[in-house]
């Protein structure tokens, strides 16, 4: 199974408001940057979208080290929240419907294709690739406002 590294970030100008996302995929010596924006969205939706769009680019099952500064995304997998949501028919522990359920379902399905290890990175610090993803996301917002 091929190994891929993906860095992701989402951003919003206001929350909700115009948002952007950026992902960088790294495979061997190759790097690919992707990004997008949406006029009316939330930071969490952009964080999820960055991860989903990065994984959707993979053409066959891969081992993925995925880096995000979003505790919302990383903890959902690393602390098993998503497994409980699936078991409880996409309801939280308090029986409320999971927010952004369609995105979570799409991401969950992608993690069944790829072996994804989520890693939390500190946002807006000294991580070159996280900072570049933030730049991609913020620049994407500028294209729609």
C-alpha positions as a printed NumPy array, in Angstrom:
array([[  0.   ,   0.   ,   0.   ],
       [  1.405,   3.41 ,  -0.999],
       [  2.072,   5.987,   1.726],
       [  0.775,   9.537,   1.347],
       [  0.993,  12.576,   3.619],
       [ -1.847,  15.102,   3.572],
       [ -1.949,  18.458,   5.358],
       [ -5.276,  20.275,   5.571],
       [ -6.757,  23.484,   6.902],
       [-10.029,  25.367,   6.76 ],
       [-10.751,  29.022,   7.42 ],
       [-13.745,  31.299,   7.699],
       [-14.103,  35.053,   7.542],
       [-16.788,  35.268,  10.188],
       [-18.317,  32.045,  11.455],
       [-20.591,  31.557,   9.602],
       [-19.389,  33.527,   6.615],
       [-17.288,  33.088,   3.503],
       [-14.908,  30.179,   3.949],
       [-11.999,  28.475,   2.284],
       [-10.038,  25.276,   2.575],
       [ -6.626,  24.062,   1.476],
       [ -4.931,  20.677,   1.259],
       [ -1.446,  19.583,   0.331],
       [ -0.87 ,  16.001,  -0.768],
       [  2.658,  14.608,  -0.688],
       [  3.654,  11.369,  -2.346],
       [  7.352,  10.516,  -2.665],
       [  8.879,  13.682,  -4.185],
       [  5.556,  15.017,  -5.5  ],
       [  3.397,  17.72 ,  -3.903],
       [ -0.053,  18.795,  -5.016],
       [ -1.911,  21.792,  -3.59 ],
       [ -5.7  ,  22.054,  -3.85 ],
       [ -8.126,  24.589,  -2.432],
       [-11.67 ,  25.875,  -2.682],
       [-14.14 ,  28.303,  -1.171],
       [-17.802,  28.669,  -0.304],
       [-19.775,  31.881,   0.208],
       [-21.743,  30.946,   3.326],
       [-20.242,  28.276,   5.539],
       [-18.575,  27.554,   8.884],
       [-15.024,  26.904,   9.967],
       [-15.856,  23.281,  10.865],
       [-17.376,  22.646,   7.433],
       [-14.233,  24.013,   5.787],
       [-11.99 ,  21.853,   8.014],
       [-13.976,  18.742,   7.04 ],
       [-14.051,  19.726,   3.366],
       [-10.262,  20.103,   3.267],
       [ -9.819,  16.546,   4.574],
       [-12.479,  15.063,   2.287],
       [-11.169,  16.765,  -0.855],
       [ -7.622,  15.658,  -0.087],
       [ -8.668,  12.031,   0.371],
       [-10.907,  12.102,  -2.71 ],
       [ -7.86 ,  12.808,  -4.901],
       [ -6.305,   9.448,  -4.053],
       [ -6.81 ,   7.054,  -6.962],
       [ -6.405,   3.801,  -5.014],
       [ -6.316,   2.716,  -1.361],
       [ -3.39 ,   4.313,   0.472],
       [ -1.867,   4.601,   3.91 ],
       [ -2.367,   8.238,   4.829],
       [ -0.767,  10.37 ,   7.516],
       [ -3.222,  13.248,   7.736],
       [ -2.256,  16.422,   9.601],
       [ -4.836,  18.969,  10.728],
       [ -4.98 ,  21.749,  13.306],
       [ -8.674,  20.974,  13.835],
       [ -9.373,  19.229,  17.139],
       [-12.938,  18.797,  15.804],
       [-11.68 ,  16.573,  12.974],
       [ -8.778,  14.802,  14.671],
       [-10.517,  14.034,  17.977],
       [-13.567,  12.642,  16.203],
       [-11.397,   9.79 ,  14.967],
       [ -8.644,   9.585,  17.573],
       [-11.07 ,   9.635,  20.512],
       [-13.634,   7.368,  18.844],
       [-16.468,   9.893,  18.672],
       [-17.279,   8.94 ,  15.09 ],
       [-17.578,   5.246,  15.946],
       [-20.145,   6.129,  18.609],
       [-22.035,   8.365,  16.16 ],
       [-22.219,   5.522,  13.645],
       [-23.308,   3.058,  16.345],
       [-25.981,   5.534,  17.534],
       [-27.326,   6.225,  14.034],
       [-25.52 ,   9.59 ,  13.723],
       [-26.662,  10.905,  17.088],
       [-24.389,  12.454,  19.715],
       [-24.126,  11.198,  23.282],
       [-26.898,  13.668,  24.154],
       [-29.09 ,  12.116,  21.394],
       [-28.88 ,  15.228,  19.19 ],
       [-28.253,  14.745,  15.47 ],
       [-24.561,  15.044,  14.569],
       [-23.889,  18.425,  12.955],
       [-22.514,  18.297,   9.397],
       [-23.628,  14.667,   9.196],
       [-23.361,  14.39 ,   5.389],
       [-19.721,  15.492,   5.509],
       [-18.924,  13.165,   8.403],
       [-20.52 ,  10.257,   6.535],
       [-18.48 ,  11.02 ,   3.419],
       [-15.279,  11.271,   5.461],
       [-16.084,   8.093,   7.385],
       [-16.603,   6.227,   4.102],
       [-13.252,   7.503,   2.796],
       [-11.534,   6.199,   5.937],
       [-12.887,   2.755,   5.063],
       [-11.08 ,   2.928,   1.691],
       [ -7.825,   4.391,   2.991],
       [ -5.918,   3.599,   6.163],
       [ -5.875,   7.094,   7.685],
       [ -3.877,   8.077,  10.744],
       [ -4.956,  11.493,  12.023],
       [ -2.386,  13.818,  13.595],
       [ -3.15 ,  17.063,  15.419],
       [ -0.781,  19.931,  14.693],
       [ -0.67 ,  23.3  ,  16.404],
       [ -2.282,  25.901,  14.163],
       [ -0.594,  29.161,  13.212],
       [  2.761,  28.103,  14.627],
       [  5.951,  26.857,  13.012],
       [  4.575,  24.009,  10.888],
       [  5.452,  24.924,   7.304],
       [  2.757,  22.778,   5.674],
       [ -0.034,  23.742,   8.053],
       [  0.842,  27.392,   7.478],
       [  0.774,  26.846,   3.712],
       [ -2.675,  25.191,   3.958],
       [ -3.897,  28.162,   5.984],
       [ -2.571,  30.479,   3.273],
       [ -4.337,  28.442,   0.563],
       [ -7.612,  28.552,   2.533],
       [ -7.412,  32.298,   3.182],
       [ -6.462,  33.052,  -0.424],
       [ -9.433,  30.953,  -1.576],
       [-11.76 ,  33.149,   0.514],
       [-10.359,  36.21 ,  -1.265],
       [-11.519,  34.768,  -4.604],
       [-15.193,  34.919,  -3.552],
       [-15.519,  38.098,  -1.454]])
